[in-house]
Tab-separated table of C-alpha atoms in Angstrom:
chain	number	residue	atom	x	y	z
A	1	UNK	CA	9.240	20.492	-16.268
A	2	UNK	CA	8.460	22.190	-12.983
A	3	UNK	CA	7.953	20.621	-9.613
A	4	UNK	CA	6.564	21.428	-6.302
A	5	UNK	CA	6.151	18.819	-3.533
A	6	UNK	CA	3.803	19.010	-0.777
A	7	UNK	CA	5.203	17.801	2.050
A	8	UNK	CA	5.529	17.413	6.036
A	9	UNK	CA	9.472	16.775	7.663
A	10	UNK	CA	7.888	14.002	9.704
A	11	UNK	CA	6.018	12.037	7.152
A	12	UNK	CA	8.019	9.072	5.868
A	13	UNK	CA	5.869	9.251	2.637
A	14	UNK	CA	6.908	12.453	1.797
A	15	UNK	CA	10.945	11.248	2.827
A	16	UNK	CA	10.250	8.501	-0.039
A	17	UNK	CA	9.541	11.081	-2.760
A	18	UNK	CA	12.287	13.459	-1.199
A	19	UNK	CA	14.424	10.569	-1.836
A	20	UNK	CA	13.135	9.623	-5.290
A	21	UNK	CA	13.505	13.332	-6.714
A	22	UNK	CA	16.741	13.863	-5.147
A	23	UNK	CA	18.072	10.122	-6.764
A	24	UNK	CA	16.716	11.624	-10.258
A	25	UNK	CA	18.393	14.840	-10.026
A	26	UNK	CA	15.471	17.024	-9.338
A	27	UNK	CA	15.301	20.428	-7.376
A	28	UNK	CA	11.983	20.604	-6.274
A	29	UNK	CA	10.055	23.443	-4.908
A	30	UNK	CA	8.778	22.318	-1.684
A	31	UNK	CA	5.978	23.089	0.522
A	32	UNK	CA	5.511	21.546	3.532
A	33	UNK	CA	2.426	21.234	5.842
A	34	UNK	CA	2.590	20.549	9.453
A	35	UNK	CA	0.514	17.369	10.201
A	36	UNK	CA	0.364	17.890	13.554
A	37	UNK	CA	-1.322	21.082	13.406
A	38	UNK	CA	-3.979	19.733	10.190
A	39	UNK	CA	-2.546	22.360	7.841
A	40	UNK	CA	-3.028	19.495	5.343
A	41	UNK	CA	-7.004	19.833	6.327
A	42	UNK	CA	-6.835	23.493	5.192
A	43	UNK	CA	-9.151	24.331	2.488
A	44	UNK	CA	-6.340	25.751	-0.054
A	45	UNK	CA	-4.595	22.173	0.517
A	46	UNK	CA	-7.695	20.306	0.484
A	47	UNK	CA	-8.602	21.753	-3.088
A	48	UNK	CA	-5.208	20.287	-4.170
A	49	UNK	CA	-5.635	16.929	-2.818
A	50	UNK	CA	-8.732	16.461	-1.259
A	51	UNK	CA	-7.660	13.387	0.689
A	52	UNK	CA	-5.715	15.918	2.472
A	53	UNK	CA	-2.669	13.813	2.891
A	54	UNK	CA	1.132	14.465	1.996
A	55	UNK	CA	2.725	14.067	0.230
A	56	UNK	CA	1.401	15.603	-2.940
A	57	UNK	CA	3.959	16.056	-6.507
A	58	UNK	CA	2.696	18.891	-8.760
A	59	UNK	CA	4.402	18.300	-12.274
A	60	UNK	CA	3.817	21.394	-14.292
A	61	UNK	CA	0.195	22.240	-12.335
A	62	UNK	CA	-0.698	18.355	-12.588
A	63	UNK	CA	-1.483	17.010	-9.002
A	64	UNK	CA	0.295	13.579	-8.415
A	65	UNK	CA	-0.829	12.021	-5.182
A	66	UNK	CA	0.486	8.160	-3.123
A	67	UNK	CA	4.059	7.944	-2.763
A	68	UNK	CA	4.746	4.758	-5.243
A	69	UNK	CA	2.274	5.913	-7.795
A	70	UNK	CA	4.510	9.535	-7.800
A	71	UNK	CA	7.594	7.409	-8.124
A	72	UNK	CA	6.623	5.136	-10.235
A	73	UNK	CA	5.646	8.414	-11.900
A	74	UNK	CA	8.809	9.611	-12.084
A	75	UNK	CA	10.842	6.562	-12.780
A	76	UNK	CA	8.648	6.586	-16.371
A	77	UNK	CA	9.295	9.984	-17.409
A	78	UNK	CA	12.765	11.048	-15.765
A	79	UNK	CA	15.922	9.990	-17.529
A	80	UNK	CA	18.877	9.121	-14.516
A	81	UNK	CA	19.106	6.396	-12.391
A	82	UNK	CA	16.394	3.498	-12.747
A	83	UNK	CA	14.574	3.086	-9.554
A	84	UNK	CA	13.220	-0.326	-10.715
A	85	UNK	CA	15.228	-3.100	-12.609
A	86	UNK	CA	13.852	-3.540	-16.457
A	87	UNK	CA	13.610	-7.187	-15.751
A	88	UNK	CA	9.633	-7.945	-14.843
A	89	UNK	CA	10.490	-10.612	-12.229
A	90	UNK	CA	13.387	-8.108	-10.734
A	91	UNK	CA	10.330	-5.498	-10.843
A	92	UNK	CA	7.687	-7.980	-9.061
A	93	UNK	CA	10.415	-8.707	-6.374
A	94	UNK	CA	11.226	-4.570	-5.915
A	95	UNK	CA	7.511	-3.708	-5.803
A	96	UNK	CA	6.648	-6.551	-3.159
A	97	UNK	CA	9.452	-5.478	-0.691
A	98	UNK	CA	8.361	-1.999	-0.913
A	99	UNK	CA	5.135	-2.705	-1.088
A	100	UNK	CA	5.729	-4.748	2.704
A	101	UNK	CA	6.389	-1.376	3.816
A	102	UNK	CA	3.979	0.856	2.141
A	103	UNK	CA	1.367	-1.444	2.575
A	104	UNK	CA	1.885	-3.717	5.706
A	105	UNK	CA	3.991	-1.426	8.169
A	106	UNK	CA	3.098	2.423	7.350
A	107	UNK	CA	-0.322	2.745	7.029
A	108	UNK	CA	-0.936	0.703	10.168
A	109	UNK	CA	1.355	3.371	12.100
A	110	UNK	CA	0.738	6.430	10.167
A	111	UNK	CA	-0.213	9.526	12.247
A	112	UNK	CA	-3.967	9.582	11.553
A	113	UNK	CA	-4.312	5.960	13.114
A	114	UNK	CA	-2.167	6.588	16.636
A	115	UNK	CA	-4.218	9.373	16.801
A	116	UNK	CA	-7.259	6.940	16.480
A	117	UNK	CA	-5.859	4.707	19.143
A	118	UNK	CA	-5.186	7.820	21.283
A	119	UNK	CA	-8.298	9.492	21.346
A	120	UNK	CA	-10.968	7.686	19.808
A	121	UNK	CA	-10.029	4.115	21.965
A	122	UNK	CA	-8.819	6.280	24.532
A	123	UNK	CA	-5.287	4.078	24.530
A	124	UNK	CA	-2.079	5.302	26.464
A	125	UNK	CA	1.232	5.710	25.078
A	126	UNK	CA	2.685	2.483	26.011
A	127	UNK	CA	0.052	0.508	24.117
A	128	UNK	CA	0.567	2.756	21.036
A	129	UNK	CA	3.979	2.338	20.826
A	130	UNK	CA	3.688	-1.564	21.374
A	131	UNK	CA	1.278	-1.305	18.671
A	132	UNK	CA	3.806	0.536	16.393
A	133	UNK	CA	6.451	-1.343	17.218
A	134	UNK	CA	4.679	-4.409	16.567
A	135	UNK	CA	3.431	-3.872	12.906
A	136	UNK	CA	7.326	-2.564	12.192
A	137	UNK	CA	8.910	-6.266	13.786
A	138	UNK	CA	6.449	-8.023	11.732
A	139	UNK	CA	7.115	-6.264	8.446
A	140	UNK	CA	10.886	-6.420	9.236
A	141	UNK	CA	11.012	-9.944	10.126
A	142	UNK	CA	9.750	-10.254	6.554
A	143	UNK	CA	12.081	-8.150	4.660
A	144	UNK	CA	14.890	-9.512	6.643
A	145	UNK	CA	14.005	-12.614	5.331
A	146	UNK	CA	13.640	-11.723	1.711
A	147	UNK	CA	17.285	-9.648	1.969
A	148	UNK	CA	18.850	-13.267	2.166
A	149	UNK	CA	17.580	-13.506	-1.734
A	150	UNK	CA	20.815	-13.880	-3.579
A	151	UNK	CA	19.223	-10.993	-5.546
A	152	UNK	CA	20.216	-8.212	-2.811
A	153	UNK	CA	23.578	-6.333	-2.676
A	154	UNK	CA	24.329	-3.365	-1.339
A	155	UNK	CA	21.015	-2.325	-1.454
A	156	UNK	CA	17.370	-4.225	-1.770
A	157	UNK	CA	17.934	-5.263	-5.257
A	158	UNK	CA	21.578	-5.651	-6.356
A	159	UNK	CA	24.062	-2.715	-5.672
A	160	UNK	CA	22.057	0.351	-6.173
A	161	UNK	CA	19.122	2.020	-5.053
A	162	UNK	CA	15.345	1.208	-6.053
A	163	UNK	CA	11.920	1.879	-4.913
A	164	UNK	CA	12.666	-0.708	-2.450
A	165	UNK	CA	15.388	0.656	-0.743
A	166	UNK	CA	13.487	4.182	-0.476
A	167	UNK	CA	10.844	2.891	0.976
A	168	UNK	CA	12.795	0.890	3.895
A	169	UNK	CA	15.187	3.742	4.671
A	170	UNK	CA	12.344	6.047	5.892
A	171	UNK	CA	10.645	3.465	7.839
A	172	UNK	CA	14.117	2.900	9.207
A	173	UNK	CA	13.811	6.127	10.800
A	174	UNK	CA	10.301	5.234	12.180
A	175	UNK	CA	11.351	2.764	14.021
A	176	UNK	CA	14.250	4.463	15.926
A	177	UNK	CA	11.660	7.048	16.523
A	178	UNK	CA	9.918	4.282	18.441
A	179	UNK	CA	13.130	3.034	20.030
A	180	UNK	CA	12.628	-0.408	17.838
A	181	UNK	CA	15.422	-2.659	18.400
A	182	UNK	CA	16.776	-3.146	15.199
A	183	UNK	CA	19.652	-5.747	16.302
A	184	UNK	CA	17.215	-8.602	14.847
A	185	UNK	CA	17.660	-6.867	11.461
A	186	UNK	CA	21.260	-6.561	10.147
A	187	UNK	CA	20.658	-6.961	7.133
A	188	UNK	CA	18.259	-4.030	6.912
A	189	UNK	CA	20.608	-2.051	9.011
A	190	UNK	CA	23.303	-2.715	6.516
A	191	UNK	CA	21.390	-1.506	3.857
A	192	UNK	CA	20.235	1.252	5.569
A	193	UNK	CA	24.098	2.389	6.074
A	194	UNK	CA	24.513	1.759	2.437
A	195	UNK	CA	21.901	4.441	1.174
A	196	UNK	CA	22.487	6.757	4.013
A	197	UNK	CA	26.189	7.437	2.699
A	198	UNK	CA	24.276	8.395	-0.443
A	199	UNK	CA	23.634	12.528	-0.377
A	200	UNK	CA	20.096	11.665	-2.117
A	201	UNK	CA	18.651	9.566	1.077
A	202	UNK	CA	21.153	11.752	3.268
A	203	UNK	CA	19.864	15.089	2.481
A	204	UNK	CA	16.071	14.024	2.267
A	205	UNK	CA	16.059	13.094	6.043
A	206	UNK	CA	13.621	14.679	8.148
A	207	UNK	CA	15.744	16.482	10.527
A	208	UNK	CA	17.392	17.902	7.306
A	209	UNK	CA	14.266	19.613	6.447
A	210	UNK	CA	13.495	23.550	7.065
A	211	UNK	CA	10.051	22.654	8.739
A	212	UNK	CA	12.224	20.291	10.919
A	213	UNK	CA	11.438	20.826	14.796
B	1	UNK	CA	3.869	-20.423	-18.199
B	2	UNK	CA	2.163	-21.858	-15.406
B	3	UNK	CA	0.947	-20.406	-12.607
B	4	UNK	CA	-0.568	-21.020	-8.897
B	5	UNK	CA	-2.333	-18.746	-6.883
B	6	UNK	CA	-2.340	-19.431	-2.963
B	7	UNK	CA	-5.706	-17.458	-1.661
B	8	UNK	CA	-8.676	-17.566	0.413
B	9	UNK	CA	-12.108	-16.630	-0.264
B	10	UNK	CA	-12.438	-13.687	1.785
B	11	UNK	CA	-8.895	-12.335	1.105
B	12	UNK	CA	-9.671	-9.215	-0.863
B	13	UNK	CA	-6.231	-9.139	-1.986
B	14	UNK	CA	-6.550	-12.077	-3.431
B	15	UNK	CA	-9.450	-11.455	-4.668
B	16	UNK	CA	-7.896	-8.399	-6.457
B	17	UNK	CA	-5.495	-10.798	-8.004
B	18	UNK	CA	-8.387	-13.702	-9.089
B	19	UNK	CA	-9.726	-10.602	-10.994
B	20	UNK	CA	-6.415	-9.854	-12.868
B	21	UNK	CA	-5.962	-13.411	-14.089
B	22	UNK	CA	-9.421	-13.460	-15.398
B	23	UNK	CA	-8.839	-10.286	-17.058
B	24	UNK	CA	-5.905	-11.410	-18.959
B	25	UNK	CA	-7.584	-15.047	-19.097
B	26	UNK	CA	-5.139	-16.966	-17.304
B	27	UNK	CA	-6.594	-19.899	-16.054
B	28	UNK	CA	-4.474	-20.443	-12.775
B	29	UNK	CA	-4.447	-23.591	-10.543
B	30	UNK	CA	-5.767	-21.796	-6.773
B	31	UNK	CA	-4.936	-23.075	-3.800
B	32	UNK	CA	-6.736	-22.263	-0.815
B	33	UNK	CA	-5.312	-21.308	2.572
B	34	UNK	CA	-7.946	-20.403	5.569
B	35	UNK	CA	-6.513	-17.535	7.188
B	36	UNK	CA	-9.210	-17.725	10.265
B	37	UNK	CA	-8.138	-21.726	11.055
B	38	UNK	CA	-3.949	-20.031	10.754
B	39	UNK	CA	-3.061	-22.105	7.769
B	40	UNK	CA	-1.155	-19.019	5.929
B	41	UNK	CA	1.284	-20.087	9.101
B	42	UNK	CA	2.013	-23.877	8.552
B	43	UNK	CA	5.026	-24.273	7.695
B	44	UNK	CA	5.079	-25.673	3.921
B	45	UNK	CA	3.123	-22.077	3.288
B	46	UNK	CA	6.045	-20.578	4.921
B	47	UNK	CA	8.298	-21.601	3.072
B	48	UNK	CA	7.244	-20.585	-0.059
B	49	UNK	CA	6.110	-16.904	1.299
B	50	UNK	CA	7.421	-16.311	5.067
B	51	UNK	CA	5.481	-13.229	5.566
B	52	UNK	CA	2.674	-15.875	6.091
B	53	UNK	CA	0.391	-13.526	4.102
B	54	UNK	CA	-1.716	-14.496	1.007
B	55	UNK	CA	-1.847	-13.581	-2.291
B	56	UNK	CA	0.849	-15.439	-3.030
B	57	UNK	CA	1.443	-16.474	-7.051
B	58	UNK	CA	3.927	-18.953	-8.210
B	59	UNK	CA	4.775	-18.064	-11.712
B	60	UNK	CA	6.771	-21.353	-13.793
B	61	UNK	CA	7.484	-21.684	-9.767
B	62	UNK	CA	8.885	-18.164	-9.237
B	63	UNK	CA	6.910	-16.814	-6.064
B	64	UNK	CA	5.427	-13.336	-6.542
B	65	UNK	CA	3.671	-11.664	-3.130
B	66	UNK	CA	1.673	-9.190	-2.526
B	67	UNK	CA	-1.172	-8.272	-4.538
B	68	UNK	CA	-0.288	-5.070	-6.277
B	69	UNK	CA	3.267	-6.177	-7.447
B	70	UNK	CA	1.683	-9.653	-8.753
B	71	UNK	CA	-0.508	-7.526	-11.110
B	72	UNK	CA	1.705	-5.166	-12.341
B	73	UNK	CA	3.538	-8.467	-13.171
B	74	UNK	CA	1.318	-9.861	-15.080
B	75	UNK	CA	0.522	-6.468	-17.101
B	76	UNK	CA	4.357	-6.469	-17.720
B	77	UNK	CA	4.293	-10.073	-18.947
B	78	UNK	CA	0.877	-11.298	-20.567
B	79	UNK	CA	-0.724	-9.638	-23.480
B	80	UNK	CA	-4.127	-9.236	-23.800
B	81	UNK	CA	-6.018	-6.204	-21.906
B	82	UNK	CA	-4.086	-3.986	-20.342
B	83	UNK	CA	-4.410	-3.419	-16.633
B	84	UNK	CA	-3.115	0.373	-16.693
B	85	UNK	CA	-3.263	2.806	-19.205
B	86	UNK	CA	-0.058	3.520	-21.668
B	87	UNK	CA	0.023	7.536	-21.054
B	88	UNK	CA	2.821	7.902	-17.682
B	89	UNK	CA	0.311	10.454	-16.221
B	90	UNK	CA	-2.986	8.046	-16.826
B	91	UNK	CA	-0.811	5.343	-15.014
B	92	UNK	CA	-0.203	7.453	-11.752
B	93	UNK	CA	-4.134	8.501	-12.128
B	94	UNK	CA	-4.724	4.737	-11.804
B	95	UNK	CA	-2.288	3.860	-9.529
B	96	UNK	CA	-3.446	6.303	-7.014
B	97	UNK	CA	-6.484	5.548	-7.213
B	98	UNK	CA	-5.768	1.772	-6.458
B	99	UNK	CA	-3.219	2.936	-3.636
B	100	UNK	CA	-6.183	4.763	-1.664
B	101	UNK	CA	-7.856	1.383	-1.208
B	102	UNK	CA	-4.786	-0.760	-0.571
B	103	UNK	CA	-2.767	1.884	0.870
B	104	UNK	CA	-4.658	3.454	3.009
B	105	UNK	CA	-8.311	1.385	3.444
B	106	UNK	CA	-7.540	-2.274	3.330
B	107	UNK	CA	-4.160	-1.971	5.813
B	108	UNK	CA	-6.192	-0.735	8.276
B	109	UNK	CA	-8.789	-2.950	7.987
B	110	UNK	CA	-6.979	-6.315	7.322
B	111	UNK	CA	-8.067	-9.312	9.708
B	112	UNK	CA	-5.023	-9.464	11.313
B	113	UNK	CA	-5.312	-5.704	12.631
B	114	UNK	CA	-8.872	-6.136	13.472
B	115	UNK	CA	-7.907	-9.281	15.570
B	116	UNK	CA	-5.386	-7.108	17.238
B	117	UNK	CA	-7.946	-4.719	18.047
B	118	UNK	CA	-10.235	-7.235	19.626
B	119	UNK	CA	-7.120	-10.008	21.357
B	120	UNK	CA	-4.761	-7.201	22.185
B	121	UNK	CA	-6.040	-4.190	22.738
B	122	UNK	CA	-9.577	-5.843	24.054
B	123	UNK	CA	-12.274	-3.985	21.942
B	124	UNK	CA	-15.590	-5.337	21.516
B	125	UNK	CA	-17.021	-5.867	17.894
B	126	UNK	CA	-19.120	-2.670	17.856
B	127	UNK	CA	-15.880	-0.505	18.521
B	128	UNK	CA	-13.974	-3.522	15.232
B	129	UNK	CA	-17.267	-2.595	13.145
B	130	UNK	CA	-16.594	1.769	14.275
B	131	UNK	CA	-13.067	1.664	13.394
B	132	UNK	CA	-13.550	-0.907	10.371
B	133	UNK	CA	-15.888	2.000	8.416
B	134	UNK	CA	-13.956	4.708	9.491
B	135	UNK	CA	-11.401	3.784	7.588
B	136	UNK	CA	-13.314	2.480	4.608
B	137	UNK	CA	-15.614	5.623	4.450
B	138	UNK	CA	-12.729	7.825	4.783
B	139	UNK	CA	-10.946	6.103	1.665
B	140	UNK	CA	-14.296	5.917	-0.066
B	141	UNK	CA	-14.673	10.103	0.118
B	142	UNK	CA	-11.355	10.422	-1.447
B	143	UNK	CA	-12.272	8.034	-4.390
B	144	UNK	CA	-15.634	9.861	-4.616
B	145	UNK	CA	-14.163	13.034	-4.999
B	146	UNK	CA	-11.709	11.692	-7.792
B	147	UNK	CA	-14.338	9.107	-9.802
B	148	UNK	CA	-15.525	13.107	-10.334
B	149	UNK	CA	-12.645	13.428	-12.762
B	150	UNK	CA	-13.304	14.026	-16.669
B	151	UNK	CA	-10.667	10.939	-16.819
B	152	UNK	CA	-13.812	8.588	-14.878
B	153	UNK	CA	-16.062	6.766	-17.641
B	154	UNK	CA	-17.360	3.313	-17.061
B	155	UNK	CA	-14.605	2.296	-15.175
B	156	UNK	CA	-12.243	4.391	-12.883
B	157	UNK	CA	-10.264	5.669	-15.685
B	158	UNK	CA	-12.099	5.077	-19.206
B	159	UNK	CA	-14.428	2.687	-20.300
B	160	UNK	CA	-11.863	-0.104	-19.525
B	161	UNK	CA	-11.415	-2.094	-16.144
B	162	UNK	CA	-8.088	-1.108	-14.904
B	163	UNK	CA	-5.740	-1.589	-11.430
B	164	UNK	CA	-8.177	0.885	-9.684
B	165	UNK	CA	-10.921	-0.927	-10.414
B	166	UNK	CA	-9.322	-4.053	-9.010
B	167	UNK	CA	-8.491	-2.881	-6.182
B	168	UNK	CA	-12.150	-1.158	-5.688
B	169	UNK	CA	-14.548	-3.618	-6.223
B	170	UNK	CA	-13.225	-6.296	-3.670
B	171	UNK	CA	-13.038	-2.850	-0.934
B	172	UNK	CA	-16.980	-2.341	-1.868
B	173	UNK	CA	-17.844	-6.336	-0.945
B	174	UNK	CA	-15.929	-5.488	2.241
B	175	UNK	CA	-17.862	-2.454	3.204
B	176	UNK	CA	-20.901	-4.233	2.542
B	177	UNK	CA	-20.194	-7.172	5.075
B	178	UNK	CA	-19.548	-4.357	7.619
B	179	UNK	CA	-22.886	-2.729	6.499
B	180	UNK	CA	-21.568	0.591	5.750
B	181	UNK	CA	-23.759	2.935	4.224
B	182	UNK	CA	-22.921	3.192	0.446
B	183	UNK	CA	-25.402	5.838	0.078
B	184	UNK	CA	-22.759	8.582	-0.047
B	185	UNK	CA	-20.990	7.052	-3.282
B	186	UNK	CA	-23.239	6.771	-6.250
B	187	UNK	CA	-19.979	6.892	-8.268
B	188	UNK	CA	-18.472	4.275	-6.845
B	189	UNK	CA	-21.488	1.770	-6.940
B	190	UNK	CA	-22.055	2.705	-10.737
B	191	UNK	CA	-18.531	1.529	-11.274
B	192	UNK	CA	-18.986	-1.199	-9.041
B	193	UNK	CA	-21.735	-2.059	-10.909
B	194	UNK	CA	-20.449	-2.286	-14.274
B	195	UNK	CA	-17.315	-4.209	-12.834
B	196	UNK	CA	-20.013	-7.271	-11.660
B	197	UNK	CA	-21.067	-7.213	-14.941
B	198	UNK	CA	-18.072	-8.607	-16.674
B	199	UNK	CA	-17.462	-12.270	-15.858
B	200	UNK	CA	-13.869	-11.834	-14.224
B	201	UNK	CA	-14.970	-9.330	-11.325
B	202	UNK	CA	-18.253	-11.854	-10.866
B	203	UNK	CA	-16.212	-14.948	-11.197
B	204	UNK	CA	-13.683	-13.696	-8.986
B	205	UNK	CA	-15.965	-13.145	-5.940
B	206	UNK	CA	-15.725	-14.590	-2.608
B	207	UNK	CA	-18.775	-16.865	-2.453
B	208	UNK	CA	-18.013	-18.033	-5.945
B	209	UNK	CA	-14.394	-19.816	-4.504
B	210	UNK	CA	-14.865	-23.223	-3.757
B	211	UNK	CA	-13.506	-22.359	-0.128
B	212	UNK	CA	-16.702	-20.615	0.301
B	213	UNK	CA	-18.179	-21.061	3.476
């Protein structure tokens, strides 16, 4: 099986997949496209994925788009570490505490919606970041919450890494971006420490990636 | 097994999980919470999910959240019709599909960020209704362009409602209460069509929940 993943340094979607390949064992060819000047809006991308987001996973020529759908993906058809627990409660409680992320903090504070608030409501900087910042606490308040399940150990869901924990670990890095304070969080800082010792989240950082600026 | 489902009407979430049950023919005891009068905030509802969000769905009294995770859940656990397909690379067709509308449509668009547009940031409801079908159209393109897939028959994928199509037909009563123009997606009103047909998307709708207003 060959892969190539589309990709952007920045994007914390792309970081989860990163993360997910690396935890499986994968080289990957990767491409990456920088956001920031629309190469994902270029018609050769936009004939791979015509959403013309990143990240993108082509496995053997098929075209794998969404983050958690990829590595979900790759969970079924990779041998290696199990990124969700075989227990269907264990696997509710992984998907819902990723899913806070990918569903209630990122999208909110992805790229292409600052860049709404920037130019299309004509908002400063301040109130963007208060706005990003805000949708992060929330989301984090909520996780923080759910890490006091006696389920969690060293990571999300007992003491090694799941979908969970790759999703949080990227928007970790969000939110320093932002200059969140994360002292409210320690358990997700703890956790954070946990997979960061780990060469697969290590590596897959952004500023550990050729495009990096 | 038993099982409760905390909602409200208008949720499409929930509503994306009303449709599930029906599917597998679970008739679940619902519980209403009106998110516009803040009752997903008193406290007995936070204590049993303290993200204060609905879906919620107590299982035997194991509480699942968020919307996606419940149904994969129930796939997992309840025979009957399956909610995604068997084949690894069907599932991640399906997935992403469903991940485009609560990924990156319904996040955006959820009434907690449209009352942060109009409290916080001070827009008026022309610039909530602008920024509400931006989002929704933008999504809606992207499904377009993938409901022309040979994979596409009745339903998103096959002749069989799946997780895409759960996730799609609460998006389309959405767009319609905005009034966007669903000129654009013949595919997607064909599917949404069929989907109305079957007693568990009609069932499921908003006006047909006792909450109804």
């Amino acid at each position: 099986m060959s892969y190539v993943l589309h990709g952007y340094f920045r994007s914390s979607a792309a970081f989860r997949v990163r993360i997910a390949l690396a935890l499986k064992g994968i080289d990957a060819q990767q491409i990456y496209h920088h956001l920031r000047h629309g190469e994902q809006r270029s018609p050769d991308y936009l004939a791979l994925n015509p959403q013309g987001l990143v990240p993108a996973l082509e496995a053997d020529g098929t075209v794998l788009t969404q983050s958690l759908a990829i590595i979900e993906y790759l969970d079924e058809t990779v041998p290696g570490a199990a990124l969700l627990p075989p227990d269907p409660t264990a696997r509710a409680r992984v998907r819902a505490i990723a899913q806070i992320v990918a569903c209630d903090i990122h999208p909110i504070d992805n790229l292409r919606v600052l860049n709404y608030l920037r130019h299309d409501l004509a908002q400063d900087e301040a109130t963007v970041a208060r706005w990003y910042n805000h949708w992060i606490a929330s989301g984090f308040e909520a996780i923080e919450q759910r890490l006091a399940e006696p389920q969690t150990g060293r990571f999300v869901h007992g003491d090694s890494p799941t979908l969970a924990d790759i999703c949080l670990v990227p928007q970790v890095f969000n939110a320093a971006n932002f200059k969140l304070d994360l002292s409210p969080f320690p358990r997700i800082r703890a956790i954070f420490d946990h997979a960061m010792a780990l060469p697969a989240f290590a590596n897959s950082a952004p500023q550990q990636q050729p495009d990096a600026e």
